[in-house]
mmCIF file of C-alpha atoms in Angstrom:
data_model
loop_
_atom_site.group_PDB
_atom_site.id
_atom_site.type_symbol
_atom_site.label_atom_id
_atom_site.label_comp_id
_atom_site.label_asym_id
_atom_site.label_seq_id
_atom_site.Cartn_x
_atom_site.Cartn_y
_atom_site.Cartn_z
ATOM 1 C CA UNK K 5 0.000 0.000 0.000
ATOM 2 C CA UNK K 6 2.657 1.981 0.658
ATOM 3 C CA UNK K 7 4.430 1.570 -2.441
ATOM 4 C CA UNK K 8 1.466 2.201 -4.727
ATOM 5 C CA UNK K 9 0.940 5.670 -2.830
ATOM 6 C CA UNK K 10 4.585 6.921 -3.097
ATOM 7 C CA UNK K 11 4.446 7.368 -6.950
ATOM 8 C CA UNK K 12 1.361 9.230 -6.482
ATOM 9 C CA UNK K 13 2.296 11.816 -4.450
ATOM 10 C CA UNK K 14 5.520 12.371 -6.398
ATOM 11 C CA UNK K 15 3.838 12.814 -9.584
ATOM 12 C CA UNK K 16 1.864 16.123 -7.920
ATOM 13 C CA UNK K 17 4.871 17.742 -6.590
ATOM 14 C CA UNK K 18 6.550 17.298 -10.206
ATOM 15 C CA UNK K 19 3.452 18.731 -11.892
ATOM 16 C CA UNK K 20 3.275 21.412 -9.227
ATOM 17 C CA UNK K 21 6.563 22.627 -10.233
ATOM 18 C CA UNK K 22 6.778 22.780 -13.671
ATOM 19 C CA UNK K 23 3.243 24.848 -13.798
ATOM 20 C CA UNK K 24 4.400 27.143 -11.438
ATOM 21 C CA UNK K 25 7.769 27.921 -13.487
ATOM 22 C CA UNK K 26 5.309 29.426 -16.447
ATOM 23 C CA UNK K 27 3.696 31.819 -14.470
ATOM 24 C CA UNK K 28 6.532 33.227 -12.763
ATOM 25 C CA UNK K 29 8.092 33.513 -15.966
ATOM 26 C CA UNK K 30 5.017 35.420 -17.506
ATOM 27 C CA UNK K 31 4.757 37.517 -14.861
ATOM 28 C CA UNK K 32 8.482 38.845 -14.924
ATOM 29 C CA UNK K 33 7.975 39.410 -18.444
ATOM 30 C CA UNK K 34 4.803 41.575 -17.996
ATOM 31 C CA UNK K 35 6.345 43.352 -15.428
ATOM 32 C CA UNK K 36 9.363 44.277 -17.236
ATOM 33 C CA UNK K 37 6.935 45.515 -20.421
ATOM 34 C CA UNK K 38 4.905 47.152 -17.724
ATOM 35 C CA UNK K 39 7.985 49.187 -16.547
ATOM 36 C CA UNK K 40 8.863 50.074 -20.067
ATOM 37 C CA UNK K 41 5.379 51.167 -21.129
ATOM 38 C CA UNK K 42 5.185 52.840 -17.850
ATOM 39 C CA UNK K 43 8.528 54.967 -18.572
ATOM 40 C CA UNK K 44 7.520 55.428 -22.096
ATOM 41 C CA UNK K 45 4.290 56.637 -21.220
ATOM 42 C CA UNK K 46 5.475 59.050 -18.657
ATOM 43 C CA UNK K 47 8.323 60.726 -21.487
ATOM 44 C CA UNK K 48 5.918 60.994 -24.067
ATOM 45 C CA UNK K 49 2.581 60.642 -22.365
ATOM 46 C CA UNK K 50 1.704 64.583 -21.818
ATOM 47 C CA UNK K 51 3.270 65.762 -25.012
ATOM 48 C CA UNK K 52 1.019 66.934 -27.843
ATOM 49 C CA UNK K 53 1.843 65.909 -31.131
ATOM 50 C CA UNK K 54 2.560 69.148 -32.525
ATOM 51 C CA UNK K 55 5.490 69.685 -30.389
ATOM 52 C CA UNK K 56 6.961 66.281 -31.155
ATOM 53 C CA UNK K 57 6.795 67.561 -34.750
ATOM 54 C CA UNK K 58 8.940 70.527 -33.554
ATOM 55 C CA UNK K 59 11.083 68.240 -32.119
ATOM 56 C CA UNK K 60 11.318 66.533 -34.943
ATOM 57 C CA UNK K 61 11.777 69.362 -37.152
ATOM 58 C CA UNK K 62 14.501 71.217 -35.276
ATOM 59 C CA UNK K 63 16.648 67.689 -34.623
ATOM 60 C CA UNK K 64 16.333 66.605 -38.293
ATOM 61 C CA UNK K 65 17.384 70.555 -39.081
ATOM 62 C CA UNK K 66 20.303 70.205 -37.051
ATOM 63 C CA UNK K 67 21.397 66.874 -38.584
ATOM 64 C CA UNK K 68 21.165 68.292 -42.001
ATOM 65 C CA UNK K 69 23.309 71.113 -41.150
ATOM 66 C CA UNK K 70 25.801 68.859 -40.055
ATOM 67 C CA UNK K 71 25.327 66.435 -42.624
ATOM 68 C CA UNK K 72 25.843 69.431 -45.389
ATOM 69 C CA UNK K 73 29.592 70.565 -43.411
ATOM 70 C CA UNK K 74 30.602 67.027 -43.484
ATOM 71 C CA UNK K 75 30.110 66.621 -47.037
ATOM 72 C CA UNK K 76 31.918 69.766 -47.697
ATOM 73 C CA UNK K 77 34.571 68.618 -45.470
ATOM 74 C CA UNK K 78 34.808 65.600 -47.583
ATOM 75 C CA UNK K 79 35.414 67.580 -50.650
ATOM 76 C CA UNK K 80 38.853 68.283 -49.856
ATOM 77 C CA UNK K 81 40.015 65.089 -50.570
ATOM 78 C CA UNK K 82 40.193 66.039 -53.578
ATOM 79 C CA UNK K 83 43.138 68.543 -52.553
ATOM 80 C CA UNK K 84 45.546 65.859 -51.764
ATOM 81 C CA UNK K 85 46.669 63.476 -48.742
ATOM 82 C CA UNK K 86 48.649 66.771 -46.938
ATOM 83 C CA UNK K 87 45.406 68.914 -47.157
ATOM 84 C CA UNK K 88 42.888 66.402 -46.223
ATOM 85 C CA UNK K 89 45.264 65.161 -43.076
ATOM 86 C CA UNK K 90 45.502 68.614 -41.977
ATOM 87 C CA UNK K 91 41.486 69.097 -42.635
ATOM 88 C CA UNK K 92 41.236 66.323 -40.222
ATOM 89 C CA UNK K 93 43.815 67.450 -37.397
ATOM 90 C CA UNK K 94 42.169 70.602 -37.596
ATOM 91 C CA UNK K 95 39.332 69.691 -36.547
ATOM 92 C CA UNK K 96 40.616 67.959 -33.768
ATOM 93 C CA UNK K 97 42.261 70.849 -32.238
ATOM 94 C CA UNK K 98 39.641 73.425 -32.827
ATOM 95 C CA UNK K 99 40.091 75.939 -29.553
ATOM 96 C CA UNK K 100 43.646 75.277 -28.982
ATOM 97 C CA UNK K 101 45.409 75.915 -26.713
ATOM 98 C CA UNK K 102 42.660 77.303 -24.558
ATOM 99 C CA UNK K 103 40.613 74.081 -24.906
ATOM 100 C CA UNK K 104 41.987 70.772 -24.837
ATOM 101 C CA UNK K 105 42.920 68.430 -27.642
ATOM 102 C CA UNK K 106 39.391 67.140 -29.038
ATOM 103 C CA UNK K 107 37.252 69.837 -26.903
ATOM 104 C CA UNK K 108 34.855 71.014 -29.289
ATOM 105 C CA UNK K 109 34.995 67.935 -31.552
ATOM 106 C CA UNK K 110 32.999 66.342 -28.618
ATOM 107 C CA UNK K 111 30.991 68.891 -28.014
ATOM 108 C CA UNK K 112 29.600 68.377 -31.366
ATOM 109 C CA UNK K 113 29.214 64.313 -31.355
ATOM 110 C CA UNK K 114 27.224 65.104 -28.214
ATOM 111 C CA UNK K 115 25.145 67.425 -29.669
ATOM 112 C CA UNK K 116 24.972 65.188 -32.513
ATOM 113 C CA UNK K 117 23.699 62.313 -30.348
ATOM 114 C CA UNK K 118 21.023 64.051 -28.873
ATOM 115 C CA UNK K 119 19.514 65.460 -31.994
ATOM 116 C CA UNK K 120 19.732 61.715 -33.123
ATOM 117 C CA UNK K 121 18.140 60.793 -30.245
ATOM 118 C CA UNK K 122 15.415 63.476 -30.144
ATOM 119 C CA UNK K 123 14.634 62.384 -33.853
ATOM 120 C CA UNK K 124 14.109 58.439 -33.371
ATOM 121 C CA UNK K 125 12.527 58.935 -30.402
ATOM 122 C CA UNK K 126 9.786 61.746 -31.314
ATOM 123 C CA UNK K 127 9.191 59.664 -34.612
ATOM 124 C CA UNK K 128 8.880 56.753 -32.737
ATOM 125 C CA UNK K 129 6.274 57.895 -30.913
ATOM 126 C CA UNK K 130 4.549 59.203 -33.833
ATOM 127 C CA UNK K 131 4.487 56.273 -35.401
ATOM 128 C CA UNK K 132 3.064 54.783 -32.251
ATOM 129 C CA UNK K 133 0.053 57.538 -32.254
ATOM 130 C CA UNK K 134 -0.631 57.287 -35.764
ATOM 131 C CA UNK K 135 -0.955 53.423 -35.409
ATOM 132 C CA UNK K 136 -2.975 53.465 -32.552
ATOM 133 C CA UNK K 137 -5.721 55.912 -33.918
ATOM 134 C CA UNK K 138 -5.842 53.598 -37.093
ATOM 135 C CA UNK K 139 -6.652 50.808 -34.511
ATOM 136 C CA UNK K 140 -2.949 48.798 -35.843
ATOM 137 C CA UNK K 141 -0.850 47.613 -33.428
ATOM 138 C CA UNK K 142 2.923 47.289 -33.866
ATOM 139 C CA UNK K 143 2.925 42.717 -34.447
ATOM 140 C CA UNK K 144 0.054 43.897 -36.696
ATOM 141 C CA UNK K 145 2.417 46.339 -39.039
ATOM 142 C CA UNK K 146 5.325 43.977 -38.945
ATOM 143 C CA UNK K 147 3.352 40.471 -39.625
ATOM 144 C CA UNK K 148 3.010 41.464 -43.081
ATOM 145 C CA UNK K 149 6.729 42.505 -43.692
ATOM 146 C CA UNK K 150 7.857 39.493 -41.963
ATOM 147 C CA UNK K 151 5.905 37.239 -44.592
ATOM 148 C CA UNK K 152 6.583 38.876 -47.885
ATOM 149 C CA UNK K 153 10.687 38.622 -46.452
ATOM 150 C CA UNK K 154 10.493 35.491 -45.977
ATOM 151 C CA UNK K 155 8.435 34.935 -49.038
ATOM 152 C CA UNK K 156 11.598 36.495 -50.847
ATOM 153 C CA UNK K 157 13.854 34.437 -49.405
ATOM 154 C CA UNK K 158 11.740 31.579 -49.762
ATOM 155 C CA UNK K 159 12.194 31.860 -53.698
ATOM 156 C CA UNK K 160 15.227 32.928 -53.527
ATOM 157 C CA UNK K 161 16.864 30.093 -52.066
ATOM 158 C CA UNK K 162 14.676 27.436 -54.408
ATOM 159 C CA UNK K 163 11.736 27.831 -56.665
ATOM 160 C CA UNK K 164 10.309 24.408 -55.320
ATOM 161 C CA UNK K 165 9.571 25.493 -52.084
ATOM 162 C CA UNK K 166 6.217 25.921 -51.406
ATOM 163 C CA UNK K 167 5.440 29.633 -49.865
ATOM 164 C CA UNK K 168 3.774 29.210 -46.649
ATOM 165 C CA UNK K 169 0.354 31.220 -46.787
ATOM 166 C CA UNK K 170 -0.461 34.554 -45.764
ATOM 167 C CA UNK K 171 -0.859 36.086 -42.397
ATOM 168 C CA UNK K 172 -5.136 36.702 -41.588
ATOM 169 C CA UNK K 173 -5.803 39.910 -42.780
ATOM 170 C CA UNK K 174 -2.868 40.421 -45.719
ATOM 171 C CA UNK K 175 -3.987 40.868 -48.677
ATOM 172 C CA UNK K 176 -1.899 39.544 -51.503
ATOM 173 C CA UNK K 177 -1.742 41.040 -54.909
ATOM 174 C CA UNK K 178 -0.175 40.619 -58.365
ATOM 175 C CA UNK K 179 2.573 42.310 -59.714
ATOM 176 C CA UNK K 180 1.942 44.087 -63.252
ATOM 177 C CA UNK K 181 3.880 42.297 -65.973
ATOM 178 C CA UNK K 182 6.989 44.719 -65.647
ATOM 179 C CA UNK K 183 7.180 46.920 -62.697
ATOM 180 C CA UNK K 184 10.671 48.286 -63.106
ATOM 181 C CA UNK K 185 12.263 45.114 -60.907
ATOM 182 C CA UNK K 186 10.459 42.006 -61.265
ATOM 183 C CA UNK K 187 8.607 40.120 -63.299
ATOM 184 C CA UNK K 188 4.921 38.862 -62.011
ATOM 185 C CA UNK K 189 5.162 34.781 -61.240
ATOM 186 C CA UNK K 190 2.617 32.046 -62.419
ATOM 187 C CA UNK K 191 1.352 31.990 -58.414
ATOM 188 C CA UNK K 192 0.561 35.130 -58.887
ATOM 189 C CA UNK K 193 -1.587 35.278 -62.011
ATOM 190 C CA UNK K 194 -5.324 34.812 -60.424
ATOM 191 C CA UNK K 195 -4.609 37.547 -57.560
ATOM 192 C CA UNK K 196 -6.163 41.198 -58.138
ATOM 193 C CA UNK K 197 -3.693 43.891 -59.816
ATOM 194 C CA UNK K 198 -1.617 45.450 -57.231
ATOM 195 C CA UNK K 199 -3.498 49.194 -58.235
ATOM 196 C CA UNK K 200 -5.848 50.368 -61.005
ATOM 197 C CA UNK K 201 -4.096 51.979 -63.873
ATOM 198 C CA UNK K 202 -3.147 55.178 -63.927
ATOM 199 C CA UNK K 203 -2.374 55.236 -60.270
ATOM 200 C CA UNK K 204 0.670 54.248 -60.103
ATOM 201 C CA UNK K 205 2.804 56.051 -56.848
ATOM 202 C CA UNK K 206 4.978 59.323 -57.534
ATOM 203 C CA UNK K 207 8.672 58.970 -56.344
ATOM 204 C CA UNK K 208 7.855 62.117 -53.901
ATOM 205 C CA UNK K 209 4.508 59.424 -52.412
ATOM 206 C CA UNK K 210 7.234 57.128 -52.668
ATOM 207 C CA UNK K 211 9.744 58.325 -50.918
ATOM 208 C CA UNK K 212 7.236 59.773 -48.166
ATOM 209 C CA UNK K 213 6.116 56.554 -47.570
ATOM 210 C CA UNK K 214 9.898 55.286 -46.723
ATOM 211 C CA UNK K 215 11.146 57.737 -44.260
ATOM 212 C CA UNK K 216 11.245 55.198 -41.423
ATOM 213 C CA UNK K 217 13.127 52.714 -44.127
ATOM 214 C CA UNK K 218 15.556 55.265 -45.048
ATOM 215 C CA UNK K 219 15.982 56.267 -41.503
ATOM 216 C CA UNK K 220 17.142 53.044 -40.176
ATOM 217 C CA UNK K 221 19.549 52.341 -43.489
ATOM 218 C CA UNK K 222 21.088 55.790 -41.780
ATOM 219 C CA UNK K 223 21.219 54.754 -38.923
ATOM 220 C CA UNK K 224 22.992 51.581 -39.861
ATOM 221 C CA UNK K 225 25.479 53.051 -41.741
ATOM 222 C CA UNK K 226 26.273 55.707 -39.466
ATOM 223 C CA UNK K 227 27.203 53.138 -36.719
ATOM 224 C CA UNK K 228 29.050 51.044 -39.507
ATOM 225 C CA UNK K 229 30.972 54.980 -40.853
ATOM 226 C CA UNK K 230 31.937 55.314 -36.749
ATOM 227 C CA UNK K 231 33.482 52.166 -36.680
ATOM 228 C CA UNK K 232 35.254 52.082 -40.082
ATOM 229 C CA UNK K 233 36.868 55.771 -39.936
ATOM 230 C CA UNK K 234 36.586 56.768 -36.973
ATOM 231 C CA UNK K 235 37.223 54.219 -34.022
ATOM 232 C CA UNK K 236 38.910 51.837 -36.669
ATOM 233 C CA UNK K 237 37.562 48.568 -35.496
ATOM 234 C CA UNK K 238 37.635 45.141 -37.932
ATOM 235 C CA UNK K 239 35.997 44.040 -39.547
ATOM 236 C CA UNK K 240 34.189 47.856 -40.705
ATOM 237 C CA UNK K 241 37.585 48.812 -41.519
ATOM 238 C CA UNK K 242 40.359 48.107 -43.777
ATOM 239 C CA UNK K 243 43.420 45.772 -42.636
ATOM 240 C CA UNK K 244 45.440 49.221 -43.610
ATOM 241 C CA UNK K 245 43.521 51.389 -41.314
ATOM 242 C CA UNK K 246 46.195 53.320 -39.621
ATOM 243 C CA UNK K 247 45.099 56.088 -37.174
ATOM 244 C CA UNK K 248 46.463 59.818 -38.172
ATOM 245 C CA UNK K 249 46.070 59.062 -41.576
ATOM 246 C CA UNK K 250 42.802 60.279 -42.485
ATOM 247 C CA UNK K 251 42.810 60.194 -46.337
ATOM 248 C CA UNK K 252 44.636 56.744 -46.238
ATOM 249 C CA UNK K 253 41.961 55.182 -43.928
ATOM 250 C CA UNK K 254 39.453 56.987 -46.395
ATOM 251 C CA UNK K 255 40.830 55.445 -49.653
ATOM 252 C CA UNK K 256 41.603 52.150 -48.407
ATOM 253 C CA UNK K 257 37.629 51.866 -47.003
ATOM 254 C CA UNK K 258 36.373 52.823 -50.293
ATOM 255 C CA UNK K 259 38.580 50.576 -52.409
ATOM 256 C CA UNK K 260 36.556 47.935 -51.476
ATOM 257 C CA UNK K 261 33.518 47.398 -53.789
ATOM 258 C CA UNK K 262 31.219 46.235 -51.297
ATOM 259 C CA UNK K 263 31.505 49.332 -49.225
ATOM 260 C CA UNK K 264 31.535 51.756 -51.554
ATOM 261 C CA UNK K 265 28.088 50.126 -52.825
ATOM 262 C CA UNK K 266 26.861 50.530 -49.702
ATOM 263 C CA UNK K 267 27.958 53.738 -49.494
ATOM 264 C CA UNK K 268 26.377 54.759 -52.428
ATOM 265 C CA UNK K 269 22.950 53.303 -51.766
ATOM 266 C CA UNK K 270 22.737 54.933 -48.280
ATOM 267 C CA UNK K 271 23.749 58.290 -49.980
ATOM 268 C CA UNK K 272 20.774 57.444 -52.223
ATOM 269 C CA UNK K 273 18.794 57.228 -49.257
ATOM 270 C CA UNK K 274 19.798 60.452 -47.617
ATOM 271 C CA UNK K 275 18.931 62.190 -50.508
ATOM 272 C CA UNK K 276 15.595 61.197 -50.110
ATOM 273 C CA UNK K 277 15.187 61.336 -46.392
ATOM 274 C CA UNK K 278 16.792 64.784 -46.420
ATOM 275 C CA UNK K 279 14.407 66.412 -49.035
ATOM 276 C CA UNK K 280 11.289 65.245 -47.644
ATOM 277 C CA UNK K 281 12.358 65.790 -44.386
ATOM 278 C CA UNK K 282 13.490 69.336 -45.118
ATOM 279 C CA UNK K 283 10.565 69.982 -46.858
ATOM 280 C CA UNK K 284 8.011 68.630 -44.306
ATOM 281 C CA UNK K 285 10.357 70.557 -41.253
ATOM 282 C CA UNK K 286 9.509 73.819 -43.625
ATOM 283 C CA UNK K 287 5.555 72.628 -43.124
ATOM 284 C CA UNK K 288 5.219 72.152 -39.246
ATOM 285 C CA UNK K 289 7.488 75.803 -38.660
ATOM 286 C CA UNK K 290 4.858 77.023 -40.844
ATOM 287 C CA UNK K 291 7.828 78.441 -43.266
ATOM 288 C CA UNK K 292 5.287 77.561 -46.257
ATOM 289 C CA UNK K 293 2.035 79.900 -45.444
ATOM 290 C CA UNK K 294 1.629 80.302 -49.430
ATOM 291 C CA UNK K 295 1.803 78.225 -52.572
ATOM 292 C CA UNK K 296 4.910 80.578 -53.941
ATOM 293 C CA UNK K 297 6.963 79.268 -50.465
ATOM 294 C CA UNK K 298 6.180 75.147 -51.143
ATOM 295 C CA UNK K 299 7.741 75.562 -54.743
ATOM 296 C CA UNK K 300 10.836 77.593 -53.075
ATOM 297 C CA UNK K 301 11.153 75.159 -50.128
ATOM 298 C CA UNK K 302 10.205 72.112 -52.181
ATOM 299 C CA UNK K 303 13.466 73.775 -54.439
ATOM 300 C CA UNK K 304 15.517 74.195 -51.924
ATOM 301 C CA UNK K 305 15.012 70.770 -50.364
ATOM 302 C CA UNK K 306 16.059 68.779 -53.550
ATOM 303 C CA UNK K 307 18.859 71.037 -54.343
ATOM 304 C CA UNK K 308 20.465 70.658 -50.734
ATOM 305 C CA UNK K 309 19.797 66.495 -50.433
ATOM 306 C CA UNK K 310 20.719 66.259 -54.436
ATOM 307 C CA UNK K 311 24.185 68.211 -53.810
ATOM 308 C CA UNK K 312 24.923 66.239 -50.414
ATOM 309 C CA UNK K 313 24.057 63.049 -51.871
ATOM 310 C CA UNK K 314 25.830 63.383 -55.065
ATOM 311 C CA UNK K 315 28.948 65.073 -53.461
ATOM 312 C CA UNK K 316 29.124 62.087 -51.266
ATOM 313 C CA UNK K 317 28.749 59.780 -53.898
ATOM 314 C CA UNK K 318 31.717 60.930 -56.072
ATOM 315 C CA UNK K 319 33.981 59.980 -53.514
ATOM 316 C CA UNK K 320 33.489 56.475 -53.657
ATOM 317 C CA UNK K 321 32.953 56.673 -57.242
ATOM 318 C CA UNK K 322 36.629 58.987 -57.829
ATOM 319 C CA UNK K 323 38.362 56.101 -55.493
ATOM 320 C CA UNK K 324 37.110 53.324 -57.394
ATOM 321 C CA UNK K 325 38.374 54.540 -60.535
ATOM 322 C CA UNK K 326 41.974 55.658 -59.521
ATOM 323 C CA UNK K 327 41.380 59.117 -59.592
ATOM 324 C CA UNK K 328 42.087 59.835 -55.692
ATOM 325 C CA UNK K 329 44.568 57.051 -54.859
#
């Protein structure tokens, strides 16, 4: 009798265990996304949208300033390795000798990082707002992504795998016969056309609709510029990277064809960040009160991300074909 109760009362205390384990679990995890919410909620909570727009507008404004100096501080690699090294010393020892080595220079990455931070951040909860009054929530926005990714990778990898179905509440639609990238597959013959005719998306709708896309491709390749130029870590930078030696660290990054394609496709999506952003800063400071000031603004944006983005460009472009070596 004794031996046929012992199992029993074992088997309790095992199931016991293992069932409270789960909810402890659970609960830490809710509590830690109840703390976060909590914080978030408490930054952002009492702030009207309007001023995050400000925010927004005077961080991005401040980024584009700097972004404009830099690329004219690029420029003078065209003057030569002596001129360029002495560009970049200089700017290291801006204030001497009343400041110290390196003052100012950090005075500016600071200032830097906060308007960075001020941007994401105010976006971020933009986004969040503008999600919430459609009645979207966040797994909601990025189900769909996730499934047309893997989709993508689905055929690239091999044809004969069969795509897994669609996330509830995706609609999937055809491709025309030529779009400009791809050509429309056999699955997706019997799906409805992707838009009437004659509605096709203008690059400005285009590149409106891609500002948080562009925004993280900056993002990524400011941390990757950082650690290639400036703090010199491998694999970002070159086996030659030698620190003083600005222009060399420049040219040998650059000689690389996969970077300088990467370059050159975030510089395409600066351009387009920085003229819609300009142009939509000019709308919340209420710079455009008339029709006359959107053309001049709308002007002004594409000239400024246009010049940055091509300047930039020709860099990687000049390096590639010998003609700064």
């Amino acid at each position: 009798m004794n031996s046929a109760a012992q199992p029993s009362t074992e088997r309790p205390v095992t199931g016991t265990a293992r069932t409270a384990t789960a909810p402890a679990d659970a609960s830490v995890t809710a509590g830690i996304a109840a703390v976060a919410g909590d914080a978030w909620q408490r930054m952002f909570g009492d702030t009207h949208s309007s001023d995050l727009k400000l925010a927004m507008a005077a961080s991005g404004t401040v980024l584009s300033v700097f972004t404009v100096g830099h690329m004219a501080g690029n420029m003078q690699v065209y003057l030569g390795r002596d001129h360029y090294n002495e560009y970049a010393e200089f700017i290291r020892t801006v204030g001497a000798p009343v400041l110290p080595r390196n003052s100012v220079l950090w005075v500016v990455r600071i200032g830097l990082i906060g308007s960075a931070a001020t941007h994401v951040l105010a976006g971020t909860e933009l986004t969040l707002r503008a999600m919430s009054a459609e009645g979207r929530a966040v797994a909601d926005a990025l189900r769909p992504i996730t499934w047309r990714v893997g989709a993508a990778a689905q055929k690239v990898l091999r044809g004969g795998f069969p795509l897994a179905p669609p996330p509830s509440g995706t609609q999937r639609y055809r491709k025309a016969a030529f779009n400009g990238a791809f050509l429309a597959s056999r699955s997706d013959s019997h799906a409805p056309r992707q838009r009437p005719r004659g509605r096709r998306r203008s690059v400005p709708r285009i590149i409106a609709r891609s500002m948080r896309s562009t925004g993280a491709v900056l993002g990524l390749f400011t941390v990757y510029h950082v650690l290639d130029l400036t703090a010199g870590a491998r694999p970002a930078a070159s086996v030659s990277h030698t620190h003083g030696d600005a222009y060399g660290n420049l040219v040998a990054s650059l000689s690389r064809p996969s970077v300088a394609v990467f370059y050159t496709a975030s510089m395409a999506a600066l351009a387009g960040h920085m003229i819609h952003g300009l142009r939509t800063a000019a709308m919340d400071t209420g710079v455009t009160g008339t029709a006359r000031r959107v053309r001049q603004v709308d002007t002004i944006a594409k000239a400024v991300g246009g010049v940055v983005a091509l300047g930039n460009v020709s860099i990687p472009v000049a390096v590639l074909t010998k003609v700064v070596r």
